Short mmCIF file of C-alpha atoms and ligand atoms in Angstrom, two decimals:
data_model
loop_
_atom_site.label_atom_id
_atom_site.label_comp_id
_atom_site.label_asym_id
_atom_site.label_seq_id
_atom_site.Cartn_x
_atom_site.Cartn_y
_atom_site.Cartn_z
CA UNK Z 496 30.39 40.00 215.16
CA UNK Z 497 33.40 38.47 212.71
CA UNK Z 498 33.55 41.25 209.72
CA UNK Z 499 36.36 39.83 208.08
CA UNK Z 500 35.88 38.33 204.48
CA UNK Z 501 37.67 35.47 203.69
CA UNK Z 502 37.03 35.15 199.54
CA UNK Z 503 36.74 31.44 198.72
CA UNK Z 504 36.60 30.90 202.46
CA UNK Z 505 40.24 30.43 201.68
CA UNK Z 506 42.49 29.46 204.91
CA UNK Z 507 39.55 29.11 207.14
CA UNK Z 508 39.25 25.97 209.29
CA UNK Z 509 35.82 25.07 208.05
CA UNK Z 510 35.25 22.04 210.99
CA UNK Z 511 37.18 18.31 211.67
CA UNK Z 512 38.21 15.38 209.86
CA UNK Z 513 39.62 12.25 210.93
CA UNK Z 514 39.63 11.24 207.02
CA UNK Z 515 42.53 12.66 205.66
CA UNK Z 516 45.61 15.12 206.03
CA UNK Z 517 45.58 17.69 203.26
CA UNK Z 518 48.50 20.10 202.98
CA UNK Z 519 49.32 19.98 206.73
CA UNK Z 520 52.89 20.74 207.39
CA UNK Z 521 55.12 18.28 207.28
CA UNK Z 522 52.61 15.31 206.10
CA UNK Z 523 52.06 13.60 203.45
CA UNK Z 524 48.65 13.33 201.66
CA UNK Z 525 46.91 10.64 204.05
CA UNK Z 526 43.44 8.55 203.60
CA UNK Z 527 42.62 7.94 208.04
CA UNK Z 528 46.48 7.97 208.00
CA UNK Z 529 47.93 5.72 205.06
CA UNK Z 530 50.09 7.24 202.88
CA UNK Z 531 48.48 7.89 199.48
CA UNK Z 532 51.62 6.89 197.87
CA UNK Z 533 51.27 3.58 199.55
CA UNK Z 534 47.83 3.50 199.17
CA UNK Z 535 48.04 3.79 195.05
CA UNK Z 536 50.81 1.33 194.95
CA UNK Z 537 49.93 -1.71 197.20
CA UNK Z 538 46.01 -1.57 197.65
CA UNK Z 539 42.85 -1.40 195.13
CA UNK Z 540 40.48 0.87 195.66
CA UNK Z 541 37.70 -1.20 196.98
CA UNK Z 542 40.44 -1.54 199.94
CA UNK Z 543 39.89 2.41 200.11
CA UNK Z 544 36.65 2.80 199.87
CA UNK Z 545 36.32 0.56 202.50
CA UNK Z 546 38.73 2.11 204.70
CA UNK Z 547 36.85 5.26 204.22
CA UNK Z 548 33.64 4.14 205.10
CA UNK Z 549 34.10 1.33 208.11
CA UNK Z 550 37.67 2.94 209.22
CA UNK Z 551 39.82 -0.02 208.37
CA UNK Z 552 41.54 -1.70 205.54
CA UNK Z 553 39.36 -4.81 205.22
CA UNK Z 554 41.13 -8.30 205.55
CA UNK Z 555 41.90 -11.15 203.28
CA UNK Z 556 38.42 -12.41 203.86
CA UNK Z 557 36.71 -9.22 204.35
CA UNK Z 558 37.83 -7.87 200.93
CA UNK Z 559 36.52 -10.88 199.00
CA UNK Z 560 33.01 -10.74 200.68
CA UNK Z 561 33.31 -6.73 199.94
CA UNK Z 562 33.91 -6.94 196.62
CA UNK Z 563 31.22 -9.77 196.23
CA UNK Z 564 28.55 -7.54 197.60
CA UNK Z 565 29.58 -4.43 195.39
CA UNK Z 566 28.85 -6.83 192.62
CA UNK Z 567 25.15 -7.61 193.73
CA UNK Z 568 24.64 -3.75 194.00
CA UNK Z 569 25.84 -3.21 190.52
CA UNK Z 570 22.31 -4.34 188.99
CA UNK Z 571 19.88 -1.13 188.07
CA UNK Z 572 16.27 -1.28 188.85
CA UNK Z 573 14.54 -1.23 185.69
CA UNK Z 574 12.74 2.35 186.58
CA UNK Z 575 16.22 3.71 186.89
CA UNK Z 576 17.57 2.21 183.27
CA UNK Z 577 14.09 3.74 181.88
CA UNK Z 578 15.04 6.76 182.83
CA UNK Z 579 18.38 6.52 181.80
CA UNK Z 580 16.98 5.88 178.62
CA UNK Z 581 14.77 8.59 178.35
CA UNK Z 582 17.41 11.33 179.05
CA UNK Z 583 18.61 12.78 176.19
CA UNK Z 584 21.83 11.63 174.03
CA UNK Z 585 23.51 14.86 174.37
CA UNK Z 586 22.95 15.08 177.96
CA UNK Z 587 26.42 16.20 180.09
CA UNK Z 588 26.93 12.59 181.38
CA UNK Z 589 27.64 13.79 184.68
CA UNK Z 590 24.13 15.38 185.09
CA UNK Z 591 23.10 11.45 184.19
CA UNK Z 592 24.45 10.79 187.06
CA UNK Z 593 23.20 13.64 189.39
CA UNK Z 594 20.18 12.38 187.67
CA UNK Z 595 20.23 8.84 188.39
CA UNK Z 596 21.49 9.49 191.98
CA UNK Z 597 18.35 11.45 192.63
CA UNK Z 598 15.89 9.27 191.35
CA UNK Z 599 17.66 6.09 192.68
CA UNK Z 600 16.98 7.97 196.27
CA UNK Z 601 13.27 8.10 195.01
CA UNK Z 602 13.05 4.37 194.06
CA UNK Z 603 15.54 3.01 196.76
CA UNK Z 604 14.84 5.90 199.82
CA UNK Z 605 16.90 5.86 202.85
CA UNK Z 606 14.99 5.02 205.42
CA UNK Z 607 14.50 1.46 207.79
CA UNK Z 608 15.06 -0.54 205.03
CA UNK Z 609 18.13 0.81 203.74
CA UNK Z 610 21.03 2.65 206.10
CA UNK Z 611 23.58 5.41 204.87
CA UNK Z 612 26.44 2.27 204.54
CA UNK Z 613 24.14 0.71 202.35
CA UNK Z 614 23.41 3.70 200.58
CA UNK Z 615 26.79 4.73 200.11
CA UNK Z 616 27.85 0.90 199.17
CA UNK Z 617 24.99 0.88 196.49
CA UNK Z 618 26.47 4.28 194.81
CA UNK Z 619 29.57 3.50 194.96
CA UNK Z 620 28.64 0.02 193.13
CA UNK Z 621 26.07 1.15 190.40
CA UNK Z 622 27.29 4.51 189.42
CA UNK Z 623 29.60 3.11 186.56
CA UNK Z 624 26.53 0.93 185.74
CA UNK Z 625 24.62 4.18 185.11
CA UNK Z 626 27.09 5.75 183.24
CA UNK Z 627 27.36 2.89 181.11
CA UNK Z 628 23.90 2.00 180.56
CA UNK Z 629 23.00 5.36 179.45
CA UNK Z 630 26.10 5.31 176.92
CA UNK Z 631 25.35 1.94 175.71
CA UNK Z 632 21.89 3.04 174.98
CA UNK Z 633 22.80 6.08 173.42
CA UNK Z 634 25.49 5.15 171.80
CA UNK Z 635 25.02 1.90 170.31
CA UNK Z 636 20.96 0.89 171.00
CA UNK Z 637 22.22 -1.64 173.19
CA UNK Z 638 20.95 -2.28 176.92
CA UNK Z 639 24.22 -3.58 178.39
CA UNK Z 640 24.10 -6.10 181.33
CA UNK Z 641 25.55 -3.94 183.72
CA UNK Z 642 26.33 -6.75 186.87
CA UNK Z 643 28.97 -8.40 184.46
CA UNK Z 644 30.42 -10.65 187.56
CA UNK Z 645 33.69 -11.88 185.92
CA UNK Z 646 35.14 -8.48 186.29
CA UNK Z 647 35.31 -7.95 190.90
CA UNK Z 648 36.97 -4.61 191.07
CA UNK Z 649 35.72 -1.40 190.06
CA UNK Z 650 38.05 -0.53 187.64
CA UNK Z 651 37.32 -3.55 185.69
CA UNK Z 652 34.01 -3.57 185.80
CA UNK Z 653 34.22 0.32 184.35
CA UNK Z 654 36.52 -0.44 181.50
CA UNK Z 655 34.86 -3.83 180.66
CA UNK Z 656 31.50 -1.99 180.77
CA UNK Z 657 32.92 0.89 178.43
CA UNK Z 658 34.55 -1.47 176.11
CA UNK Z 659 33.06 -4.68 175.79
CA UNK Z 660 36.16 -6.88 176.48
CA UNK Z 661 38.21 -7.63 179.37
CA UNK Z 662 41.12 -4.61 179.97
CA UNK Z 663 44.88 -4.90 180.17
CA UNK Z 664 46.16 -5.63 183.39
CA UNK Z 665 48.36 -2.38 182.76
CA UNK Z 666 45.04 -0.88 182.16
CA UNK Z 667 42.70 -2.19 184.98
CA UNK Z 668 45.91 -1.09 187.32
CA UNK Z 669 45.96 2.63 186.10
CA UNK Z 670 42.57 2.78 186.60
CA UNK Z 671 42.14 1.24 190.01
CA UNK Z 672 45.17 3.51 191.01
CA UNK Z 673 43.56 6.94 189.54
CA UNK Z 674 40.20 6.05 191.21
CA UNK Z 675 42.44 5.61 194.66
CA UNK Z 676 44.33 9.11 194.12
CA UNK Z 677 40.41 10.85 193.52
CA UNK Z 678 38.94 9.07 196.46
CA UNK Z 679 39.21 11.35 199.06
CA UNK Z 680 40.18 15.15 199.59
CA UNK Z 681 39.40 16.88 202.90
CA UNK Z 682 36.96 19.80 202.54
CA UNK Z 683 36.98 20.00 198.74
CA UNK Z 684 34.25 22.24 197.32
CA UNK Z 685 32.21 19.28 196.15
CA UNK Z 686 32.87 17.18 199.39
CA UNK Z 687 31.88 20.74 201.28
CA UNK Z 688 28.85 21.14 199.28
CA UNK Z 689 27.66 17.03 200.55
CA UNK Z 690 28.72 18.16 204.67
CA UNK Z 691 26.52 21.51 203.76
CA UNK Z 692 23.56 19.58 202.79
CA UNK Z 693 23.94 16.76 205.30
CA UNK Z 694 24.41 18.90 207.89
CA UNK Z 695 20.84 20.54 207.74
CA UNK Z 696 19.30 16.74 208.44
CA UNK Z 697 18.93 16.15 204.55
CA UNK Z 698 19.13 12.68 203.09
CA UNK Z 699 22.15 10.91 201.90
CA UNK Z 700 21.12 10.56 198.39
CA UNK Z 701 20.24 14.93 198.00
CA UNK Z 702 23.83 15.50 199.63
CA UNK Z 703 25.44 13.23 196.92
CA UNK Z 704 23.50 14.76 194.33
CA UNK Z 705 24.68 18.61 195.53
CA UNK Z 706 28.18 17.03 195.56
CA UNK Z 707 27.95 16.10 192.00
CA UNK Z 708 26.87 19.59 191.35
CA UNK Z 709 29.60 20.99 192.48
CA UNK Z 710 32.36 18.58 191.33
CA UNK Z 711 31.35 19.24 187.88
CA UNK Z 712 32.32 22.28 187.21
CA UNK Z 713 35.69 23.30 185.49
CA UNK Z 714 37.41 24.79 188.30
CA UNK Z 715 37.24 21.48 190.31
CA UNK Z 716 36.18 17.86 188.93
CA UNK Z 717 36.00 19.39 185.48
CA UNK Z 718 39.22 20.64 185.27
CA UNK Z 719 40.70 17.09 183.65
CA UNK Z 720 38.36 17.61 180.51
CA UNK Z 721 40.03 21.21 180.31
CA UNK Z 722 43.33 19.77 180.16
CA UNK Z 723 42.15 17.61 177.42
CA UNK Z 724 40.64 19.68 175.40
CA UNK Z 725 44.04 21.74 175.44
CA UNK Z 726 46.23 19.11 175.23
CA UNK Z 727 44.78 18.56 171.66
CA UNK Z 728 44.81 20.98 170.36
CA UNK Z 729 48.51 21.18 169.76
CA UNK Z 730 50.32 18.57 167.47
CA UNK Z 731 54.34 19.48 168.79
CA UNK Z 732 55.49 20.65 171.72
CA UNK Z 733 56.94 23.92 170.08
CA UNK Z 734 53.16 24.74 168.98
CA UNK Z 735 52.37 23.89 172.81
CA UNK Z 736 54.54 26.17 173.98
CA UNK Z 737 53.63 28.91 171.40
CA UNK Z 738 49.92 28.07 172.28
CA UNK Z 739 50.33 27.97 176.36
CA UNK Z 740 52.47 31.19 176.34
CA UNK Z 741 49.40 33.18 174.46
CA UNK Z 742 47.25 32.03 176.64
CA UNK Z 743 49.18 33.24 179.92
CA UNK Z 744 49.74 36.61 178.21
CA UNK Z 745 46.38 36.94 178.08
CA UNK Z 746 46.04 35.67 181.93
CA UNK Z 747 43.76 32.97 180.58
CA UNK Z 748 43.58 29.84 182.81
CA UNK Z 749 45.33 26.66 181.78
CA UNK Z 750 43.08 23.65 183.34
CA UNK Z 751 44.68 21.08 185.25
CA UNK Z 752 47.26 23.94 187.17
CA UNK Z 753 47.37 25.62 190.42
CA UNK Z 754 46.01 24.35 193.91
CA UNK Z 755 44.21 26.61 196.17
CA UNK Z 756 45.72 24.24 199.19
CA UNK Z 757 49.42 22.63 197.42
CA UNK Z 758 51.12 25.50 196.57
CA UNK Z 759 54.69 23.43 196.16
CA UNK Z 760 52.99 20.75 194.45
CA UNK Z 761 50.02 18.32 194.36
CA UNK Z 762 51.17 15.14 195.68
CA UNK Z 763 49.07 13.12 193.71
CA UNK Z 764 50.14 14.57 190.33
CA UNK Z 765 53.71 13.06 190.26
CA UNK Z 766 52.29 9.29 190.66
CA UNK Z 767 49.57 10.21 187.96
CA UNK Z 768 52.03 11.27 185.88
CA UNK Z 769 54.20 7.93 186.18
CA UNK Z 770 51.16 5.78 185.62
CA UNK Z 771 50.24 7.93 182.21
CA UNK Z 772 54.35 8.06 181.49
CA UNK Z 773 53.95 3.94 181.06
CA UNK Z 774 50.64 4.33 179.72
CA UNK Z 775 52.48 6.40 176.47
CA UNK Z 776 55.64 4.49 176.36
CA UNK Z 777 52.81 1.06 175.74
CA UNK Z 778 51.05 2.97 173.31
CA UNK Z 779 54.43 4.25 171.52
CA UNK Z 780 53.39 7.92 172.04
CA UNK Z 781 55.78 10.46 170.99
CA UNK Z 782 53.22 13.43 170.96
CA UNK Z 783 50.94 14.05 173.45
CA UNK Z 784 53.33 13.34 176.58
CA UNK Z 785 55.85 15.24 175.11
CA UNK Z 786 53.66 18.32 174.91
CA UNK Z 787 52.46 17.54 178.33
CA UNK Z 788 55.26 17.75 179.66
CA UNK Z 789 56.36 21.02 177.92
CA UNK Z 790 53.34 22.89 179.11
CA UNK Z 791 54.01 21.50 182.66
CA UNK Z 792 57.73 23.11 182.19
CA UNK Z 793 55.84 26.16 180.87
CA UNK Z 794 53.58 27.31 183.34
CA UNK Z 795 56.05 26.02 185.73
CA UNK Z 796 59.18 28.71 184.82
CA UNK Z 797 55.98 31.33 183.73
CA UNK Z 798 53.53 31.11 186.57
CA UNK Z 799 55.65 28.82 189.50
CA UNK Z 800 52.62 26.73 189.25
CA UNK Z 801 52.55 22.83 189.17
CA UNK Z 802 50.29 20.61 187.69
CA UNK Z 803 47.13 19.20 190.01
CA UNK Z 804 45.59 15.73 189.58
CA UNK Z 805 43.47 16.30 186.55
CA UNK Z 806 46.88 17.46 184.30
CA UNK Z 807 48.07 14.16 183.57
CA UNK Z 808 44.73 11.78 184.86
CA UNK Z 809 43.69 13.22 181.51
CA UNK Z 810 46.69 12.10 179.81
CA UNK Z 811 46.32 8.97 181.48
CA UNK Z 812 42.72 8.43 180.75
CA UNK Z 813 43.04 9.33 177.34
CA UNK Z 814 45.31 6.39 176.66
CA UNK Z 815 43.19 3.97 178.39
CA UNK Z 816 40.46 4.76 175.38
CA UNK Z 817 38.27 6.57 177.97
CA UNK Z 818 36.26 9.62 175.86
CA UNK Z 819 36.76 12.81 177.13
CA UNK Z 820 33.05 13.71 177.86
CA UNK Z 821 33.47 10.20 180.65
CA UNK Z 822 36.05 11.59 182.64
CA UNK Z 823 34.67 13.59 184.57
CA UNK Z 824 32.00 11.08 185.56
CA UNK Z 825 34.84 8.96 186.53
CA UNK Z 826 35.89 11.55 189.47
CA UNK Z 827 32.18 11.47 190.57
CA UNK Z 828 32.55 7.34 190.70
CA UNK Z 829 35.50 7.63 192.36
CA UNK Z 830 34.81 10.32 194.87
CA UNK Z 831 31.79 9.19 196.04
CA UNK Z 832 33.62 6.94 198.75
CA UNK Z 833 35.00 10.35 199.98
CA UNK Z 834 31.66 11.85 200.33
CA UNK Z 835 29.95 8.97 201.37
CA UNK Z 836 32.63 8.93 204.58
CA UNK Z 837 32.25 12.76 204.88
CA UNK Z 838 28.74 12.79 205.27
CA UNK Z 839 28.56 9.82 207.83
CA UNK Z 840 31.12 12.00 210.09
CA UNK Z 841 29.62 15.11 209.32
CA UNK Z 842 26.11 13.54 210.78
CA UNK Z 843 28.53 11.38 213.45
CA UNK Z 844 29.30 15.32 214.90
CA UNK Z 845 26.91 17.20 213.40
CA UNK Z 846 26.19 20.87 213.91
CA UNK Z 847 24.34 22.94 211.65
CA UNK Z 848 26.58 24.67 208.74
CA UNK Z 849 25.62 27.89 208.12
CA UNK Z 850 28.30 30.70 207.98
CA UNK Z 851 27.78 34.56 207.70
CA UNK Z 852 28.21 36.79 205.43
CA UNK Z 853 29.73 40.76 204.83
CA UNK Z 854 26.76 42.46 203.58
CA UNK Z 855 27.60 44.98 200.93
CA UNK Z 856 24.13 46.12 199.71
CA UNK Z 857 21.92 49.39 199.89
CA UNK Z 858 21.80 51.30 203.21
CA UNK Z 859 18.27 50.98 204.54
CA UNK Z 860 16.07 52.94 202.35
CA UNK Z 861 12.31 53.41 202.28
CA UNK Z 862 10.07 51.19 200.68
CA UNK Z 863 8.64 53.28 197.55
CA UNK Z 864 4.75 52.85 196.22
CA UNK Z 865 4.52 52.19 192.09
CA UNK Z 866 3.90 55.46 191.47
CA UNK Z 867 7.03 56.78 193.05
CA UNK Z 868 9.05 53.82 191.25
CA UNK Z 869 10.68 55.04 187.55
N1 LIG L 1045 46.53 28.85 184.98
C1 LIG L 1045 47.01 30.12 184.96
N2 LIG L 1045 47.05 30.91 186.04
C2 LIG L 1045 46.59 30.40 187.18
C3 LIG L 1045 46.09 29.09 187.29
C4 LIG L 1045 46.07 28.32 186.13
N3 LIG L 1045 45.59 27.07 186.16
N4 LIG L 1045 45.71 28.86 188.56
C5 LIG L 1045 45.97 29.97 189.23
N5 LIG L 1045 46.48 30.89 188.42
C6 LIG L 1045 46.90 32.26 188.77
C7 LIG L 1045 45.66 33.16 188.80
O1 LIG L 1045 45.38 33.72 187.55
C8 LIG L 1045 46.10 34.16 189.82
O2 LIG L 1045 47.03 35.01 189.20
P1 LIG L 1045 47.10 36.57 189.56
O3 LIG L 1045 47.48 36.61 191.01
O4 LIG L 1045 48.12 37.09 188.62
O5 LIG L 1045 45.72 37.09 189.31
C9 LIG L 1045 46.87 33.33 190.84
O6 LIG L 1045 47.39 32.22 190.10
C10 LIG L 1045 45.98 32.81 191.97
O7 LIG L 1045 44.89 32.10 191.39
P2 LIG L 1045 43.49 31.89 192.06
O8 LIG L 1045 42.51 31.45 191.03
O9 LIG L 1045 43.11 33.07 192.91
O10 LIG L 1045 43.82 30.71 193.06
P3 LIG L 1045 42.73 29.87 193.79
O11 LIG L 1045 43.38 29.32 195.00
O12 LIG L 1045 41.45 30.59 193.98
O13 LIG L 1045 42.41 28.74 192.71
C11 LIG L 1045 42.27 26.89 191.41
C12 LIG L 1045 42.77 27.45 192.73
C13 LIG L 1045 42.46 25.38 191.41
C14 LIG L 1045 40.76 27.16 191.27
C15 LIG L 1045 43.05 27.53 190.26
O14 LIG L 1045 44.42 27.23 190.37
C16 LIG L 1045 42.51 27.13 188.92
O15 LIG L 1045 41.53 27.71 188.44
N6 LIG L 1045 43.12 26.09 188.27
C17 LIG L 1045 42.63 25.60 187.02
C18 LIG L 1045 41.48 24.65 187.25
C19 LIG L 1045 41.94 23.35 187.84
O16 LIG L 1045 42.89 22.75 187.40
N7 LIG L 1045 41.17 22.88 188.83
C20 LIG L 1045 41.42 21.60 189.47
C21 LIG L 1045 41.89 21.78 190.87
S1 LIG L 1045 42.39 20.22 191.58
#
């Protein structure tokens, strides 16, 4: 019997992935072998999400009758928008959508009717209409039309949904390529937690609602909201500094650092960075990139760590006029191709997942009556 304990699981070669390269020696961060670098320059992400699921980047044609059938999915039955509506204004929007996942899998099973490529197609289509709906509601006592047709890609559909009026083209780029750069990322915890759940036979829908569990959560999809938060609460980057260097002293996290794989450097946090660099030089910043960029050379000469993904995606969404409290919800929107495409190879090969653990409890003792208990 194995008795060694690997904390975090850290290191350990958990199963296979034909999906992407993470970390691996040599190799660039890959979606089923495409460079991410190309990948957020030259395609959209309804190009990647496709990839992930069928394998291949669609074709001219392909793409058009992709994107036309992610529209047609974007409608929300109207049990689904009363729910929506019933859930509380305060609610953590990214429960809404754990929320509206699971009951979507009540009013839409999986099943003869409906395959996992449907399933995932559907998700992937109507999870910004969720969002959004509930918002809207919320928000403003509006029920928003959530299929909104003029806008085909994702990323517009998001920001015109969220705004009201058609984005930037600056804009609808930044977003299509941050959505491409969350897509997909090996054995993530979140991703983990959907091969976990699929793995035991479950449904598609109950292992996208455990991986929205886990995602949310500050050490991982949460992380960008973190960096937010900090981010303003400084006005300089001398208070930044001041602020940053406290916090380290006091060997106090700073969100939106550190890896547990990239320990030289998170390959997706340099072209996030660019995209949010043009993002402030639009908007005329001369604040909050500047203090970004302090704390980055901060922890940097402090701790040797770099930035992740969520450091500057949070700059980045901020100047796009996303709230705060929405992006996390947009890593679940965006991941969800990545976990749709883990969980149809995890049930393409699938074994049960069920580890072992170190036990560290009570010898065996005997079991004491009531009167012997104090
Ligand atoms: N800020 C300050 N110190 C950090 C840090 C951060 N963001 N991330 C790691 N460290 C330090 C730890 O305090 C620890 O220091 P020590 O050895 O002096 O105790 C050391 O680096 C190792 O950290 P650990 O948490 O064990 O690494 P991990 O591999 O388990 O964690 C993360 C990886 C991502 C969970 C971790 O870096 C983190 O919590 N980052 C902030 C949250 C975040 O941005 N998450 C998004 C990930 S994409």
């Amino acid at each position: 019997m194995p008795q060694k304990n690997a904390s975090g699981l850290e290191g350990i070669m958990a199963g296979e992935t034909a999906l992407s390269t993470v970390g691996k020696e040599g190799l660039d961060l890959t979606y089923r072998g495409y460079s991410i670098r190309d990948l957020a320059a030259a395609a959209s992400f309804e190009e990647v999400i496709y990839l992930l699921l069928y394998g291949s980047l669609p074709a001219r044609a392909e793409l058009d009758r992709y994107r036309s059938l992610l529209i047609t999915l974007r409608d929300l039955p109207p049990p689904l928008r009363v729910i929506l509506e019933q859930l509380p204004p305060t609610a953590n929007p990214v429960d809404v959508l754990r929320t509206g996942c699971s009951a979507l899998g009540t009013l839409e099973p999986e099943g003869q009717d409906r395959d996992a490529h449907a399933i995932a197609n559907r998700l992937c289509a109507s999870f910004p209409s969720m969002l959004l709906y509930w918002f809207h509601f919320h928000r403003n006592g509006r029920r928003i039309e959530t299929r909104a047709e003029a806008h085909p890609t994702v990323a517009d559909h998001f920001l015109y949904l969220l705004r009201g009026e058609p984005p930037s083209a600056l804009h609808a780029r930044t977003l299509d390529a941050a959505l491409i750069l969350h897509a997909e990322h090996e054995f993530n915890a979140s991703t983990f937690a959907c091969r976990v759940i699929i793995s035991t036979l479950s449904d598609f829908y109950s292992a996208v609602t455990g991986g929205i569990g886990a995602l949310r959560g500050p050490l991982h999809g949460g992380a960008d909201e973190g960096a937010m938060k900090l981010l303003e609460r400084f006005s300089s980057p001398d208070e930044a500094e001041a602020g940053v260097r406290k916090m380290l002293e006091k060997k106090e996290k700073v969100m939106g650092f550190g890896h547990r794989v990239y320990k030289d450097g998170d390959p997706r946090a340099p072209i996030i960075k660019g995209l949010a660099g043009q993002l402030a030089e639009e908007a005329g910043d001369r604040t909050l990139f500047p203090i970004a960029e302090r704390i980055e050379s901060l922890v940097f000469s402090e701790k040797g760590l770099y930035p992740n993904i969520d450091f500057y995606s949070a700059v980045a969404y901020h100047f796009l006029g996303i709230p705060t409290f929405l992006f996390t919800p947009l890593f679940v929107i965006s991941r969800t191709s990545g976990w749709a495409a883990h969980i149809l190879e995890q049930r393409a090969h699938n074994r049960l997942i069920r580890p072992l653990a170190v036990y560290t409890g009570p010898a065996p003792r005997p079991f004491p009556s009531m009167e012997e208990r104090s």
